[in-house]
JSON list of C-alpha atoms in Angstrom, two decimals:
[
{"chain": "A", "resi": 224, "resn": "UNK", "atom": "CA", "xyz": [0.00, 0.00, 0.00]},
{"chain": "A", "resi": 225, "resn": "UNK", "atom": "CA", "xyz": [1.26, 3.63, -1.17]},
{"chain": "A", "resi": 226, "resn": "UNK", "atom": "CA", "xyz": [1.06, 6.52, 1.20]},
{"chain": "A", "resi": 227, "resn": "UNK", "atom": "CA", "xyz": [-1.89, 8.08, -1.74]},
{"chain": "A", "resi": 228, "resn": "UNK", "atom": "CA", "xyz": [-4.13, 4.61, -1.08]},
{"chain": "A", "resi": 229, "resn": "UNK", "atom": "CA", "xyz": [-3.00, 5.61, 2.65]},
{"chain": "A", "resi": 230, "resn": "UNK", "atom": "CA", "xyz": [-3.83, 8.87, 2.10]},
{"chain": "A", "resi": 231, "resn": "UNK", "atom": "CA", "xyz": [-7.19, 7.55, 0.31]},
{"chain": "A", "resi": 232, "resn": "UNK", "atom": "CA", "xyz": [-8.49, 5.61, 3.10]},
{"chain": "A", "resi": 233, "resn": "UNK", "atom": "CA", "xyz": [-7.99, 8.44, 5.58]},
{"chain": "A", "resi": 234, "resn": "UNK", "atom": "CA", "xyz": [-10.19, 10.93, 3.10]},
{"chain": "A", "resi": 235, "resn": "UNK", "atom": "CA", "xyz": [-13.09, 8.59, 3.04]},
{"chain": "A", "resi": 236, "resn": "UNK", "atom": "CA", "xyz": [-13.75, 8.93, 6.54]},
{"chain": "A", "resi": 237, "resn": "UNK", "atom": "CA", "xyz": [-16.80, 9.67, 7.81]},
{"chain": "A", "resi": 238, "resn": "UNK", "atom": "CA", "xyz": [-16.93, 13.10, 9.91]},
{"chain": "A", "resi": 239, "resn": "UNK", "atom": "CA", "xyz": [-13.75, 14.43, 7.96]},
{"chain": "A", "resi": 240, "resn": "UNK", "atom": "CA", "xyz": [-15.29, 17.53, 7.92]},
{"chain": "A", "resi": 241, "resn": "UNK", "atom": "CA", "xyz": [-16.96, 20.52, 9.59]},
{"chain": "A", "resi": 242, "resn": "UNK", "atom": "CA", "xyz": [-19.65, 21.41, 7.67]},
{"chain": "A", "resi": 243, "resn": "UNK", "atom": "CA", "xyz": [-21.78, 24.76, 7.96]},
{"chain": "A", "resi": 244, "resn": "UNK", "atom": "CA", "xyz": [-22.91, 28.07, 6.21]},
{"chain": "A", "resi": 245, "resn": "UNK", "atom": "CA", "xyz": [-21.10, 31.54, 6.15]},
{"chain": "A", "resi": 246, "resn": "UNK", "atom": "CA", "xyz": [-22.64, 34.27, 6.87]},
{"chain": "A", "resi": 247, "resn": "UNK", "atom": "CA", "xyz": [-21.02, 38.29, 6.84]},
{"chain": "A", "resi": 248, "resn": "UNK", "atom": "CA", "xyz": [-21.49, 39.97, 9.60]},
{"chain": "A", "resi": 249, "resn": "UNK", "atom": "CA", "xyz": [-19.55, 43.21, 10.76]},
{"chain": "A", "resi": 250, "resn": "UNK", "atom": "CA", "xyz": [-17.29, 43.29, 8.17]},
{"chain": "A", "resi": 251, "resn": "UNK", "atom": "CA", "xyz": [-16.13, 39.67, 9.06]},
{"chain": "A", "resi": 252, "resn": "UNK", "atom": "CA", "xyz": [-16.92, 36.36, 7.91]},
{"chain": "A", "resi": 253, "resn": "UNK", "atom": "CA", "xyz": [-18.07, 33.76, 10.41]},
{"chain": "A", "resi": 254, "resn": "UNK", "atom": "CA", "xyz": [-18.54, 29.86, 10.03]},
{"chain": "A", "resi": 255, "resn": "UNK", "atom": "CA", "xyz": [-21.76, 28.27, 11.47]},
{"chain": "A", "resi": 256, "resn": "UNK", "atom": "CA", "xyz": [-20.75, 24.91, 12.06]},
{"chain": "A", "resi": 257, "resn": "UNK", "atom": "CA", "xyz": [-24.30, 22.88, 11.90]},
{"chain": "A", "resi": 258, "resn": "UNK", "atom": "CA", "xyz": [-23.52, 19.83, 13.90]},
{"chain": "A", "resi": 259, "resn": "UNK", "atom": "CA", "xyz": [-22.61, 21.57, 16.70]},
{"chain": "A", "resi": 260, "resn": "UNK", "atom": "CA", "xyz": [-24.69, 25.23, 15.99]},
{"chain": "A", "resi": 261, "resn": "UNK", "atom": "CA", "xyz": [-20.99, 26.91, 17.39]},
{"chain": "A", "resi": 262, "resn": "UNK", "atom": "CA", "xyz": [-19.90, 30.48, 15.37]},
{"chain": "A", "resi": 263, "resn": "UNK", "atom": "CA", "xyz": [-16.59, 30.94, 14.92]},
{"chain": "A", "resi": 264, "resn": "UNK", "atom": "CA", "xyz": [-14.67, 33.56, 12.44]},
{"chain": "A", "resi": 265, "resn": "UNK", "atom": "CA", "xyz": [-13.68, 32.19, 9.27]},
{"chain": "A", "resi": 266, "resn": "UNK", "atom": "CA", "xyz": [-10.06, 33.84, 9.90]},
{"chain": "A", "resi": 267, "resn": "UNK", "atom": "CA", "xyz": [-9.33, 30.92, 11.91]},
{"chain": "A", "resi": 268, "resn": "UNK", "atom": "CA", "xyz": [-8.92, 28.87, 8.71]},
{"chain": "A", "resi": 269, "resn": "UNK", "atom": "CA", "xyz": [-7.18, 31.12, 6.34]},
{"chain": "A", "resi": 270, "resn": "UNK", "atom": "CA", "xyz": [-4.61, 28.89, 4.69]},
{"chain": "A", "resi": 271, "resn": "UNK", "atom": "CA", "xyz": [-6.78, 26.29, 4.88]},
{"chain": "A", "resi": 272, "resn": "UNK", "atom": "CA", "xyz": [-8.43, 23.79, 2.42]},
{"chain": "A", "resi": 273, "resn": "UNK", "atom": "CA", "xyz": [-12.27, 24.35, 2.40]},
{"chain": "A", "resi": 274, "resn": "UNK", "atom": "CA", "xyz": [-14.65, 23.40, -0.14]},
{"chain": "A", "resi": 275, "resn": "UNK", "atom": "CA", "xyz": [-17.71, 25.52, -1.01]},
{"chain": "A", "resi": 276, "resn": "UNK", "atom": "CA", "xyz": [-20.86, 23.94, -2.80]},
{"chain": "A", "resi": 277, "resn": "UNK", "atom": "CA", "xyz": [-21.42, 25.51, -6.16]},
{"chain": "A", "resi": 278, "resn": "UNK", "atom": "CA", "xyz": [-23.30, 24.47, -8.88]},
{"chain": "A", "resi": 279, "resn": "UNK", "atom": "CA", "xyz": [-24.44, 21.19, -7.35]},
{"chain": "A", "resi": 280, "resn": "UNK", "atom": "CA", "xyz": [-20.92, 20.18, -6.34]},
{"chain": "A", "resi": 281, "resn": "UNK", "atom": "CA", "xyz": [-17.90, 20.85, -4.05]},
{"chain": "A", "resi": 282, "resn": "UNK", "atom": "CA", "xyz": [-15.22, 23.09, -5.10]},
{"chain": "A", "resi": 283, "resn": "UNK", "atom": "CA", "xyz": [-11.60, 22.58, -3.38]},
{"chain": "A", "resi": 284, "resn": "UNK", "atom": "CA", "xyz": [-9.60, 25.02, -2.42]},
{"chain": "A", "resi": 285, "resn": "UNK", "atom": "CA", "xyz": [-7.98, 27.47, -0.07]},
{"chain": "A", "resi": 286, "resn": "UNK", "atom": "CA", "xyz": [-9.10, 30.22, 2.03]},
{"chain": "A", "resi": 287, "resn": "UNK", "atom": "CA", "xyz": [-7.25, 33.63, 1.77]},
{"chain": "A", "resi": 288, "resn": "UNK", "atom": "CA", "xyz": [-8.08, 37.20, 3.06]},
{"chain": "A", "resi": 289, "resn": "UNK", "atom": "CA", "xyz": [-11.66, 38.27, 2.75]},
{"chain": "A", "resi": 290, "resn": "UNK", "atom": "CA", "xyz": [-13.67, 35.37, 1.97]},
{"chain": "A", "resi": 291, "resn": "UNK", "atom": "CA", "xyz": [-11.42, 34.47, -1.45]},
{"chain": "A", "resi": 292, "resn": "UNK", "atom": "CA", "xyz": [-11.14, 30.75, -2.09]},
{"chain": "A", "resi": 293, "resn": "UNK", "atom": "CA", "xyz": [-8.01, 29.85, -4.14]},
{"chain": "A", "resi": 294, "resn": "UNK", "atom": "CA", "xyz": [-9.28, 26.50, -7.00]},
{"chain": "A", "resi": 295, "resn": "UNK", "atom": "CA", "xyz": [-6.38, 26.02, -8.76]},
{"chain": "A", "resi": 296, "resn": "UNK", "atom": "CA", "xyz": [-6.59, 28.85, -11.14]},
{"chain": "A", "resi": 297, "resn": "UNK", "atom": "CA", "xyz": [-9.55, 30.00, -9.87]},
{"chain": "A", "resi": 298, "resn": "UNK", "atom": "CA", "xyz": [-10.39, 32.60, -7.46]},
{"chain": "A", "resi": 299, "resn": "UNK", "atom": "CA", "xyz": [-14.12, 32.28, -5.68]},
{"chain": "A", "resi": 300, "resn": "UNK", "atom": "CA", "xyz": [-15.61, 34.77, -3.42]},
{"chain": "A", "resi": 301, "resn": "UNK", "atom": "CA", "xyz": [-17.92, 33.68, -0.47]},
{"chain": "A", "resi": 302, "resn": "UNK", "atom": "CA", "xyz": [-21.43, 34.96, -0.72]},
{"chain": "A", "resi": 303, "resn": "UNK", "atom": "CA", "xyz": [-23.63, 34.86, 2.27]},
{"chain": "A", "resi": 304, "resn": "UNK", "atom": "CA", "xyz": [-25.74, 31.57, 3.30]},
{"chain": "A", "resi": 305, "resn": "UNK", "atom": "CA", "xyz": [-22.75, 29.70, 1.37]},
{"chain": "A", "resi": 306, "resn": "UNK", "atom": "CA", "xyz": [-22.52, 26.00, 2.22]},
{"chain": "A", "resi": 307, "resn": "UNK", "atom": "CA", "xyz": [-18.62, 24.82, 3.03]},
{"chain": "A", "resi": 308, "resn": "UNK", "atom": "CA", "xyz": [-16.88, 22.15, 4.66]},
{"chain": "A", "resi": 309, "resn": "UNK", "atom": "CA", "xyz": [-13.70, 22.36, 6.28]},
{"chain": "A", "resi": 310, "resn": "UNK", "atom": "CA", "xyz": [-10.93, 19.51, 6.58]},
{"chain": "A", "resi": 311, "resn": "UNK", "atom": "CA", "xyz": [-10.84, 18.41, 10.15]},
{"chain": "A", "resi": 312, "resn": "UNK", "atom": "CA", "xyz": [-6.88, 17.74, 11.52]},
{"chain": "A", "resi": 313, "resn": "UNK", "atom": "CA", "xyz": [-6.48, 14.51, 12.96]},
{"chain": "A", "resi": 314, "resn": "UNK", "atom": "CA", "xyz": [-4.71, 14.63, 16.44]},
{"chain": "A", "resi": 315, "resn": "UNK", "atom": "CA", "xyz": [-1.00, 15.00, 15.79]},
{"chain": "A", "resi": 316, "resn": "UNK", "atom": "CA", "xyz": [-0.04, 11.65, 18.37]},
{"chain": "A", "resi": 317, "resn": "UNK", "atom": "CA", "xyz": [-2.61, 9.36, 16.30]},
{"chain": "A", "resi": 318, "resn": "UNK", "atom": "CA", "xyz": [-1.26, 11.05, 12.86]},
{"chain": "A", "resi": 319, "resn": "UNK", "atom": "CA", "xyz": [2.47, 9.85, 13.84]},
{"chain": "A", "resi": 320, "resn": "UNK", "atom": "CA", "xyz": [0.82, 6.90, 14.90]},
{"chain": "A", "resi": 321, "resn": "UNK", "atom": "CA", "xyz": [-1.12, 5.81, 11.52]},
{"chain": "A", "resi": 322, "resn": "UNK", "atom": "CA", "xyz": [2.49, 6.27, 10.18]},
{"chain": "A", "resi": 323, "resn": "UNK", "atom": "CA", "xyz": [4.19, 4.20, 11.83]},
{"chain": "A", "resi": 324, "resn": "UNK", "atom": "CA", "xyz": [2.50, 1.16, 11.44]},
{"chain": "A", "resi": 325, "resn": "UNK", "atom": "CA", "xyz": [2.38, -0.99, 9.00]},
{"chain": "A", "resi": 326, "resn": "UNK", "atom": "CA", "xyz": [-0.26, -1.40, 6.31]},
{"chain": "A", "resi": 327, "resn": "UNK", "atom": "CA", "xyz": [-1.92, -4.24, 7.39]},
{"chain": "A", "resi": 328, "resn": "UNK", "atom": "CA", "xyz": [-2.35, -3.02, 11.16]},
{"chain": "A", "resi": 329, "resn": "UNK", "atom": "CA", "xyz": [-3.34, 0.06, 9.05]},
{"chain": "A", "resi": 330, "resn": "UNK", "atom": "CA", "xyz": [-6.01, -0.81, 7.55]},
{"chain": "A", "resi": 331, "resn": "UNK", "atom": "CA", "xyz": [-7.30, -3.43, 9.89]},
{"chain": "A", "resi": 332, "resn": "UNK", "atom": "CA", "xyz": [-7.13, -0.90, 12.40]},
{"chain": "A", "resi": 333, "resn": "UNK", "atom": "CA", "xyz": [-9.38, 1.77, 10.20]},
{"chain": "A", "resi": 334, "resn": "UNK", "atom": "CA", "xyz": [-11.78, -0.97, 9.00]},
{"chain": "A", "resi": 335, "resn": "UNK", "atom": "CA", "xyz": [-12.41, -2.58, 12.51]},
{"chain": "A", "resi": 336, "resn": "UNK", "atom": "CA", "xyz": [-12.80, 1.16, 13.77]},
{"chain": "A", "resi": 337, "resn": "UNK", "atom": "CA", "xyz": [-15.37, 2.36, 10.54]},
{"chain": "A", "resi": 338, "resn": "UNK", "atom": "CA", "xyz": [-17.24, -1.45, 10.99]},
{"chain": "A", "resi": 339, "resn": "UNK", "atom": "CA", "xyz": [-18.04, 0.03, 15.24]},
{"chain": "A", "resi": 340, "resn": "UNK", "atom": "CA", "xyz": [-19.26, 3.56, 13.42]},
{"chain": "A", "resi": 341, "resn": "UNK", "atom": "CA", "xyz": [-16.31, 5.69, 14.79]},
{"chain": "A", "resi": 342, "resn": "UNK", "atom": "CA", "xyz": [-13.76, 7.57, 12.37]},
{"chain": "A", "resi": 343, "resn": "UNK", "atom": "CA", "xyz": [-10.18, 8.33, 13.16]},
{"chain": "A", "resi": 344, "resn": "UNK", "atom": "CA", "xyz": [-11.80, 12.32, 12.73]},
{"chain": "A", "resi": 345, "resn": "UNK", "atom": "CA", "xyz": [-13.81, 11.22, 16.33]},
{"chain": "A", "resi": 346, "resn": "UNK", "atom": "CA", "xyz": [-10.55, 10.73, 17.97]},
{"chain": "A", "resi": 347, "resn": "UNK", "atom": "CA", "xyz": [-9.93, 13.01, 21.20]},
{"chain": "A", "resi": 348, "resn": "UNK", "atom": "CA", "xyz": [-6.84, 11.60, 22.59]},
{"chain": "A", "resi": 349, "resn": "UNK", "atom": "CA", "xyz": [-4.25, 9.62, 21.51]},
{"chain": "A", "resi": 350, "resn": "UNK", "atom": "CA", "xyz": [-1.10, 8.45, 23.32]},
{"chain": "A", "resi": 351, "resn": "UNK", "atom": "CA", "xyz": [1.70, 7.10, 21.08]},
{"chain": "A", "resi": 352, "resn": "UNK", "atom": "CA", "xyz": [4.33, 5.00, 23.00]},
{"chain": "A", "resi": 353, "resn": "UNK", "atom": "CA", "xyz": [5.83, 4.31, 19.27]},
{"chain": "A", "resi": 354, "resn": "UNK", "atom": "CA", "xyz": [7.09, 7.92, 19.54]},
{"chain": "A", "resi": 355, "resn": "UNK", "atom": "CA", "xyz": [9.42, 7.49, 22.31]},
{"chain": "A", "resi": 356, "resn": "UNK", "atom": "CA", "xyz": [11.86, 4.20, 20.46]},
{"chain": "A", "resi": 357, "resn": "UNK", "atom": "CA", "xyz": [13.36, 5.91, 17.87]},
{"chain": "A", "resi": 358, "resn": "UNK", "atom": "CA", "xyz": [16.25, 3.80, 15.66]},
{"chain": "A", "resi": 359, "resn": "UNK", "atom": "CA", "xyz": [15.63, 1.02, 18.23]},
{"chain": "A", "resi": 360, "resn": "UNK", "atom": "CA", "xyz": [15.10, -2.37, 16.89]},
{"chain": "A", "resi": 361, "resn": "UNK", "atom": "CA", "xyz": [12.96, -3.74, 19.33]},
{"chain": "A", "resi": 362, "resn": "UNK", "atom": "CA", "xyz": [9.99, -1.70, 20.00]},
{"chain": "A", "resi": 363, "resn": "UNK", "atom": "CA", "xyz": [7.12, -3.12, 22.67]},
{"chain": "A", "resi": 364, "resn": "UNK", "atom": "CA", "xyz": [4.66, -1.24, 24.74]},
{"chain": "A", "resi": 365, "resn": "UNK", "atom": "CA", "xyz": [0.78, 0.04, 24.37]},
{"chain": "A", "resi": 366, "resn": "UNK", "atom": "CA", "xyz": [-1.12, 2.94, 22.55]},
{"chain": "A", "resi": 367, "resn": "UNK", "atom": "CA", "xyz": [-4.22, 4.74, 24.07]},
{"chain": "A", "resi": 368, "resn": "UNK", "atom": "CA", "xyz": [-6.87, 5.87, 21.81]},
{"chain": "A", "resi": 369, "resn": "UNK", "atom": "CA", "xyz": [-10.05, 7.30, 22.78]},
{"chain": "A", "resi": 370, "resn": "UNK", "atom": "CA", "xyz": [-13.13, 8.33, 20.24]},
{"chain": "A", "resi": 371, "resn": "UNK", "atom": "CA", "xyz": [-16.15, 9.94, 20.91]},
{"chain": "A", "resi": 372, "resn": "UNK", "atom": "CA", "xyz": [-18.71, 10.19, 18.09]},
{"chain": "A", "resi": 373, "resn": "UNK", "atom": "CA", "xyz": [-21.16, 11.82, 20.18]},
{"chain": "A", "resi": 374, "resn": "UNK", "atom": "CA", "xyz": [-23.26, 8.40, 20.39]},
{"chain": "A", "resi": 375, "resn": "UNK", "atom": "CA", "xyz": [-20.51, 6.66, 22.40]},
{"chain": "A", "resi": 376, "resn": "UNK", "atom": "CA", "xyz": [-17.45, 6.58, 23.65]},
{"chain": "A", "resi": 377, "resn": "UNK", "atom": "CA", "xyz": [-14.32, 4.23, 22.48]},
{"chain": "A", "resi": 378, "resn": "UNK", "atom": "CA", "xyz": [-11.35, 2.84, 23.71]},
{"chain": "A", "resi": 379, "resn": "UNK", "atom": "CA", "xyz": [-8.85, 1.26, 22.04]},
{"chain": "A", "resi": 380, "resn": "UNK", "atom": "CA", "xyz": [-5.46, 0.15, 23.55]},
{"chain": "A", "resi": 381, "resn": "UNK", "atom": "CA", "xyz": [-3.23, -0.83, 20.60]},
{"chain": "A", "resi": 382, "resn": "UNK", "atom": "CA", "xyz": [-0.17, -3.51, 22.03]},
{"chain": "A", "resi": 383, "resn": "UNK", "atom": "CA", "xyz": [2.31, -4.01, 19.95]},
{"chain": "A", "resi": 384, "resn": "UNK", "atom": "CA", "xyz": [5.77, -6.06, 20.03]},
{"chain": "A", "resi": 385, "resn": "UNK", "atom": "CA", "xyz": [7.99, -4.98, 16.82]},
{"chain": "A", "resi": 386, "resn": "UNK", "atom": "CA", "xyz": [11.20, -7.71, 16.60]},
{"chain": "A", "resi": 387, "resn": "UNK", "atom": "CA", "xyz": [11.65, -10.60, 14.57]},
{"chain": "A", "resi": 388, "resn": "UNK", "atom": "CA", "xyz": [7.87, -10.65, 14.30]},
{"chain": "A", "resi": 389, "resn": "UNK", "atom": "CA", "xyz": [5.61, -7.77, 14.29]},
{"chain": "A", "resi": 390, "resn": "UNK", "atom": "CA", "xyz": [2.81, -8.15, 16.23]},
{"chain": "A", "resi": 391, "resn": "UNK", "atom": "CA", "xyz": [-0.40, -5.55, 16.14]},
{"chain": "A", "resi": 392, "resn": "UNK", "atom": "CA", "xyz": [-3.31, -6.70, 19.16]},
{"chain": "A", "resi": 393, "resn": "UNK", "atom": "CA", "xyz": [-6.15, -3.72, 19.08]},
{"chain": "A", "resi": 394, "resn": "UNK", "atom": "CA", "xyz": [-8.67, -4.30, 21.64]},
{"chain": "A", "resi": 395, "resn": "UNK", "atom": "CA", "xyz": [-11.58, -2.00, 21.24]},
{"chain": "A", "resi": 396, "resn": "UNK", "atom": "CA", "xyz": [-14.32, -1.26, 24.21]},
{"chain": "A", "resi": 397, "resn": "UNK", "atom": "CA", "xyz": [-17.29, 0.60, 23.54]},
{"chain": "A", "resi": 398, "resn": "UNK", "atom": "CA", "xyz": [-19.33, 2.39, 26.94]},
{"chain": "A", "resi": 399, "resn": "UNK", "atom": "CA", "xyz": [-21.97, -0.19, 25.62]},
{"chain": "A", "resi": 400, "resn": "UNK", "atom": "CA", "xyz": [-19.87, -2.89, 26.92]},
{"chain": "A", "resi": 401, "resn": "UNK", "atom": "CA", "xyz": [-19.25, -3.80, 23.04]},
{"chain": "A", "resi": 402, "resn": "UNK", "atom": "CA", "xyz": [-15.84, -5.17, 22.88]},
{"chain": "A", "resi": 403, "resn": "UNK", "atom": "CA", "xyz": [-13.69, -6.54, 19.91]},
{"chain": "A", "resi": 404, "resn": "UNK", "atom": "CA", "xyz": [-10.13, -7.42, 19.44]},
{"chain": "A", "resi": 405, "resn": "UNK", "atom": "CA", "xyz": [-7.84, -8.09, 16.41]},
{"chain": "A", "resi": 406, "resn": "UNK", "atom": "CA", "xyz": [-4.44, -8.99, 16.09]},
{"chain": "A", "resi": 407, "resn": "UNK", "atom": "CA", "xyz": [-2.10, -8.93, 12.74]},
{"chain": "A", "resi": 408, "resn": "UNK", "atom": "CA", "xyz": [1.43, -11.11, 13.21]},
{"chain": "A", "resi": 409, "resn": "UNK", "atom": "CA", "xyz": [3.73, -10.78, 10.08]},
{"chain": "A", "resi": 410, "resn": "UNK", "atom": "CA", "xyz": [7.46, -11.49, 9.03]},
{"chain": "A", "resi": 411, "resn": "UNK", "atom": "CA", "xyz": [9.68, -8.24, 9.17]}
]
């Protein structure tokens, strides 16, 4: 697997985005954001990809000064009531952490997560033991996840041994009392 079918996986996520309208008001734009009803000035996301809905689809492209959305060549202006979405970051420890493991763990990780409705975009904390072994060859420990998709809650502990073998265990526990567990052993 490529970092783009990587990359590919990540975008389909559910709740990727914050979606809302733009309205101006005092000279300012500001981003409703409809799941949660919260305001917030659209400043925060200059030099940011945003899409805008025009003409039955979404446009792609970057927010500059005063409402101006770079599309390649093109150069949109907001208008009021405008319909965007805005790329959600993922949290920087679970970022590193989707990196570092390999694609298998990678995508059974994603897959088991998407099958419990929860995307890597619900994630609130993450702690990343993987961070701390550097050039080391043998790398063992556990990685704390939690997810909240606003229905429930998610932990995941993610125990790993990386030596001769690589072992990935995820064990997954939902507040429901819902729990699942995978492991992945491979051949470095």
């Amino acid at each position: 697997m490529n970092r783009q079918q990587r990359l590919n996986l990540i975008e389909q996520q559910s709740r990727a985005y914050m979606e809302g309208n733009v309205e101006f008001i005092n000279n300012q734009w500001v981003f409703f954001d409809q799941e949660t009803d919260e305001a917030s000035s659209l400043e925060e996301y200059r030099q940011q990809e945003i899409e805008v809905f025009r003409l039955k689809r979404w446009r792609k492209g970057v927010l500059s000064l005063n409402g101006q959305i770079h599309c390649g060549s093109d150069l949109l202006h907001l208008k009021d009531q405008d319909q965007i979405r805005i790329k959600k970051h993922l949290v920087f420890s679970l970022e590193s952490l989707l990196e570092e493991v390999n694609d298998d763990a990678f995508v059974q990780f994603i897959t088991s997560l998407n099958s419990i409705d929860f995307s890597i975009f619900d994630c609130i904390y993450c702690y990343n033991q993987l961070t701390f072994f550097g050039d080391e060859t043998r790398k063992s420990g556990v990685n704390f996840m939690i997810f909240d998709n606003q229905e429930h809650i998610c932990s995941v502990q993610h125990h790993f041994f990386y030596y001769e073998k690589e072992t990935d265990r995820f064990e997954f526990t939902l507040n429901s009392g819902k729990r699942m567990v995978i492991e992945k052993i491979s051949s470095s």
